[in-house]
Amino acid sequence: MKGYGGRILFVDAGTGETRVETLGEELARAVLGGNGLAARLLLDHVPDGVDAFDPANAVVFAVGPVTDTTVPGNSRACVATKSPLTGIFCDSTFGGRWPATFKRTGFDAVVITGQSTEPVYVRVTEAGAELRPARELWGRSTRETVEAIAAAEGASADVIAIGPAGEHRVRFAALTTYWKNREGVAGRGGIGAVLGAKRVKAVCVAGARKTEVADGAALKALIEERREPLTTGTKALSTWGTSFLVKPINTLGGLGSFNLQREVFADALAISGEEMHAKYHDKDTTCLKCPVACGKQYEIRDGELRGIKAKMPEYETIFAFGSMLGNAHAGSLAKANDLCDLLGMDTISLGVTLAFVCEALERGWITEREIGVPFGWGNWEGMLRLVEMTARREGFGDRIAEGAWRLAESVHAEGTRLVYAVKGLELPAHSARALKGMSIGYATATRGGSHHDTRPTPQYAPGFDRTSTEGKPEFAVRSQHFTAVGDSLVVCRFTSERGYGLFVEEPYARMVRAITGWDVSVEELERAGERIVNLERCFNVREGVRRAADVLPWRVMHEPIPDGPSAGMHCPPAELGAMLDRYYDLRGWDADGVPTAARLGALGIG
Ligand code: SF4
């Protein structure tokens, strides 16, 4: 098969046993790779109802046909598991160099199950996998771990690691890889905690197999044709990184602040990409062979945190640690972000959980004494301390480590009304109230509160009516197919959206035809996206997800945005219900949100 290694590797972290299965053409063409392959493998190999920390749960790393080709943004991989935060399917993608190196092992996926008695790292090469001792690495940061293993394995090896948060089973623990100062973070859903429960500190990959492409000339022609739109479309990303979004989204009235009590932030300018770039930019960083270089390294040159060199906080992180906490201290955002990368935690989940803590404090539901450090709106020193306490489950950090939903349940009878989460996954920075496409998108996302199921990007475009529900279920369906296909090929969202199209369109079909040699149409790719969404939904239905779970945060459904350009917007239950009816209808699911046998049959899902 062109574009694939054609092999799936299974590793039992408990016994050290490994085996290899062939990835057949039928399955590859049906689910593409990456996200789709991981969903199929999790559905087949994780017993239903199993606890996320049970050895029987699996962590799947998967790449796709685009990985390690010449397509811009090709060094991207997907990692998936049953999430300890949500109890349902979760996947997260990441960049750097690790994904391309993994592809060079000749495996399209590695499935890690079991639980080791001692800390280990999994070493994957073209010959297979082995477990290596990692006792000395336990307790170390992600960067220290990556550097130590890379030093032992050689400069051509790449490593992705968990930090102390994963070891302590923080329910939103992440994984981080480093390459030439470019971090790749698989942030969402606590996948790092599942690896921690398995006592797998890291996954190291090394290989030299080349990805063969069916029609190199056709692929080259496509890339040439898309070069100009890609360059133009990614100009802001190349200049400022994702932080350029702060100003326009605040201007639109959709930048959640003070735990979503408002959706404008008076101090947005101070934490905008332009302002921080002017004050702190040090250098650009990029994933392997990507011309965009959306990563930025900052050097904090003022205030109490002067001298810190750290990655630019992404837009989502600026929202979570900035506006949501009423915090306009720009340097603290870079510091909190760096701590989260090093300790291995998702910045969105942690920031949104801390925002709940701020509001609970304000309401007198919890006291500063319980928290153990001075904290509240705008208190960035307390925020930084709580980041560290959470990673190691120290004091009140132990409760924050459970995520916003579980924490809120333990704090007050009405606590969950203040939580900005869907299906237990804290929401990112694209408003569930100010963008109707996100309202239905978040409610139906297979991961819960994720902006990588239904995309916000098209909804910010001039001419898109963000305020009406008209056509939004149709939009969400198409957008979800697009993200499923993109994460399965696997190609970076930024390069694909801006260079190749916001939906499954002809450039993607041309890309797949050129790489695989299959005579793939847009329609076939769209069906692959639908198949992948249904595989994930089947996984979730097996875990008990039904219509009752397809809801939005209480505040989104019951409290209109109080002021600003989007004042009055929210998504009341009746409005959401009408969109859900239409969405299920489009999907061929029953009224309770369960895929029908007829639809699954048509998609070839047995
Ligand atoms: S656009 Fe940014 S995240 Fe995507 S591959 Fe390029 S550098 Fe990496």
mmCIF file with all atom_site columns, C-alpha atoms in Angstrom, residues 11-14 59 61 112-123 130-132 134 137-138 145 149 160-163 166-167 174-175 191-204:
data_model
loop_
_atom_site.group_PDB
_atom_site.id
_atom_site.type_symbol
_atom_site.label_atom_id
_atom_site.label_alt_id
_atom_site.label_comp_id
_atom_site.label_asym_id
_atom_site.label_entity_id
_atom_site.label_seq_id
_atom_site.pdbx_PDB_ins_code
_atom_site.Cartn_x
_atom_site.Cartn_y
_atom_site.Cartn_z
_atom_site.occupancy
_atom_site.B_iso_or_equiv
_atom_site.pdbx_formal_charge
_atom_site.auth_seq_id
_atom_site.auth_comp_id
_atom_site.auth_asym_id
_atom_site.auth_atom_id
_atom_site.pdbx_PDB_model_num
ATOM 1  C CA . VAL A 1 11  ? 2.399  -3.785 23.111 1.00 0.00 ? 11  VAL A CA 1
ATOM 2  C CA . ASP A 1 12  ? 1.406  -5.091 26.535 1.00 0.00 ? 12  ASP A CA 1
ATOM 3  C CA . ALA A 1 13  ? 3.120  -2.870 29.119 1.00 0.00 ? 13  ALA A CA 1
ATOM 4  C CA . GLY A 1 14  ? 2.422  -5.491 31.795 1.00 0.00 ? 14  GLY A CA 1
ATOM 5  C CA . VAL A 1 59  ? -3.594 4.147  24.320 1.00 0.00 ? 59  VAL A CA 1
ATOM 6  C CA . PHE A 1 61  ? -0.750 6.343  18.668 1.00 0.00 ? 61  PHE A CA 1
ATOM 7  C CA . ILE A 1 112 ? -0.413 0.071  24.281 1.00 0.00 ? 112 ILE A CA 1
ATOM 8  C CA . THR A 1 113 ? -2.370 -1.922 26.870 1.00 0.00 ? 113 THR A CA 1
ATOM 9  C CA . GLY A 1 114 ? -1.554 -3.449 30.267 1.00 0.00 ? 114 GLY A CA 1
ATOM 10 C CA . GLN A 1 115 ? 0.198  -2.002 33.279 1.00 0.00 ? 115 GLN A CA 1
ATOM 11 C CA . SER A 1 116 ? 3.856  -2.298 34.157 1.00 0.00 ? 116 SER A CA 1
ATOM 12 C CA . THR A 1 117 ? 4.918  -2.848 37.766 1.00 0.00 ? 117 THR A CA 1
ATOM 13 C CA . GLU A 1 118 ? 7.888  -0.490 37.282 1.00 0.00 ? 118 GLU A CA 1
ATOM 14 C CA . PRO A 1 119 ? 8.203  2.730  35.254 1.00 0.00 ? 119 PRO A CA 1
ATOM 15 C CA . VAL A 1 120 ? 9.177  1.989  31.659 1.00 0.00 ? 120 VAL A CA 1
ATOM 16 C CA . TYR A 1 121 ? 9.376  3.650  28.305 1.00 0.00 ? 121 TYR A CA 1
ATOM 17 C CA . VAL A 1 122 ? 8.238  1.999  25.102 1.00 0.00 ? 122 VAL A CA 1
ATOM 18 C CA . ARG A 1 123 ? 10.866 1.968  22.357 1.00 0.00 ? 123 ARG A CA 1
ATOM 19 C CA . GLU A 1 130 ? 10.496 -3.252 23.643 1.00 0.00 ? 130 GLU A CA 1
ATOM 20 C CA . LEU A 1 131 ? 10.079 -1.892 27.153 1.00 0.00 ? 131 LEU A CA 1
ATOM 21 C CA . ARG A 1 132 ? 13.036 -0.146 28.720 1.00 0.00 ? 132 ARG A CA 1
ATOM 22 C CA . ALA A 1 134 ? 12.513 4.401  33.310 1.00 0.00 ? 134 ALA A CA 1
ATOM 23 C CA . LEU A 1 137 ? 12.888 9.297  34.958 1.00 0.00 ? 137 LEU A CA 1
ATOM 24 C CA . TRP A 1 138 ? 9.821  8.991  37.175 1.00 0.00 ? 138 TRP A CA 1
ATOM 25 C CA . THR A 1 145 ? 12.578 12.966 30.165 1.00 0.00 ? 145 THR A CA 1
ATOM 26 C CA . ILE A 1 149 ? 15.932 9.323  26.478 1.00 0.00 ? 149 ILE A CA 1
ATOM 27 C CA . ILE A 1 160 ? 6.982  11.991 23.705 1.00 0.00 ? 160 ILE A CA 1
ATOM 28 C CA . ALA A 1 161 ? 6.647  11.905 27.478 1.00 0.00 ? 161 ALA A CA 1
ATOM 29 C CA . ILE A 1 162 ? 4.305  12.430 30.368 1.00 0.00 ? 162 ILE A CA 1
ATOM 30 C CA . GLY A 1 163 ? 5.259  14.636 33.297 1.00 0.00 ? 163 GLY A CA 1
ATOM 31 C CA . GLY A 1 166 ? 0.460  11.960 34.241 1.00 0.00 ? 166 GLY A CA 1
ATOM 32 C CA . GLU A 1 167 ? 2.193  9.976  36.962 1.00 0.00 ? 167 GLU A CA 1
ATOM 33 C CA . ALA A 1 174 ? -1.024 15.698 28.654 1.00 0.00 ? 174 ALA A CA 1
ATOM 34 C CA . LEU A 1 175 ? 1.980  14.427 26.687 1.00 0.00 ? 175 LEU A CA 1
ATOM 35 C CA . ILE A 1 191 ? -4.330 10.688 27.823 1.00 0.00 ? 191 ILE A CA 1
ATOM 36 C CA . GLY A 1 192 ? -1.162 11.332 29.838 1.00 0.00 ? 192 GLY A CA 1
ATOM 37 C CA . ALA A 1 193 ? -2.890 10.028 32.965 1.00 0.00 ? 193 ALA A CA 1
ATOM 38 C CA . VAL A 1 194 ? -3.778 6.765  31.221 1.00 0.00 ? 194 VAL A CA 1
ATOM 39 C CA . LEU A 1 195 ? -0.117 6.310  30.267 1.00 0.00 ? 195 LEU A CA 1
ATOM 40 C CA . GLY A 1 196 ? 0.792  7.193  33.864 1.00 0.00 ? 196 GLY A CA 1
ATOM 41 C CA . ALA A 1 197 ? -1.563 4.496  35.147 1.00 0.00 ? 197 ALA A CA 1
ATOM 42 C CA . LYS A 1 198 ? 0.266  2.058  32.863 1.00 0.00 ? 198 LYS A CA 1
ATOM 43 C CA . ARG A 1 199 ? 3.591  3.377  34.268 1.00 0.00 ? 199 ARG A CA 1
ATOM 44 C CA . VAL A 1 200 ? 4.643  4.237  30.746 1.00 0.00 ? 200 VAL A CA 1
ATOM 45 C CA . LYS A 1 201 ? 6.716  7.405  31.095 1.00 0.00 ? 201 LYS A CA 1
ATOM 46 C CA . ALA A 1 202 ? 7.415  7.903  27.395 1.00 0.00 ? 202 ALA A CA 1
ATOM 47 C CA . VAL A 1 203 ? 7.251  6.492  23.897 1.00 0.00 ? 203 VAL A CA 1
ATOM 48 C CA . CYS A 1 204 ? 10.470 6.677  21.895 1.00 0.00 ? 204 CYS A CA 1
#
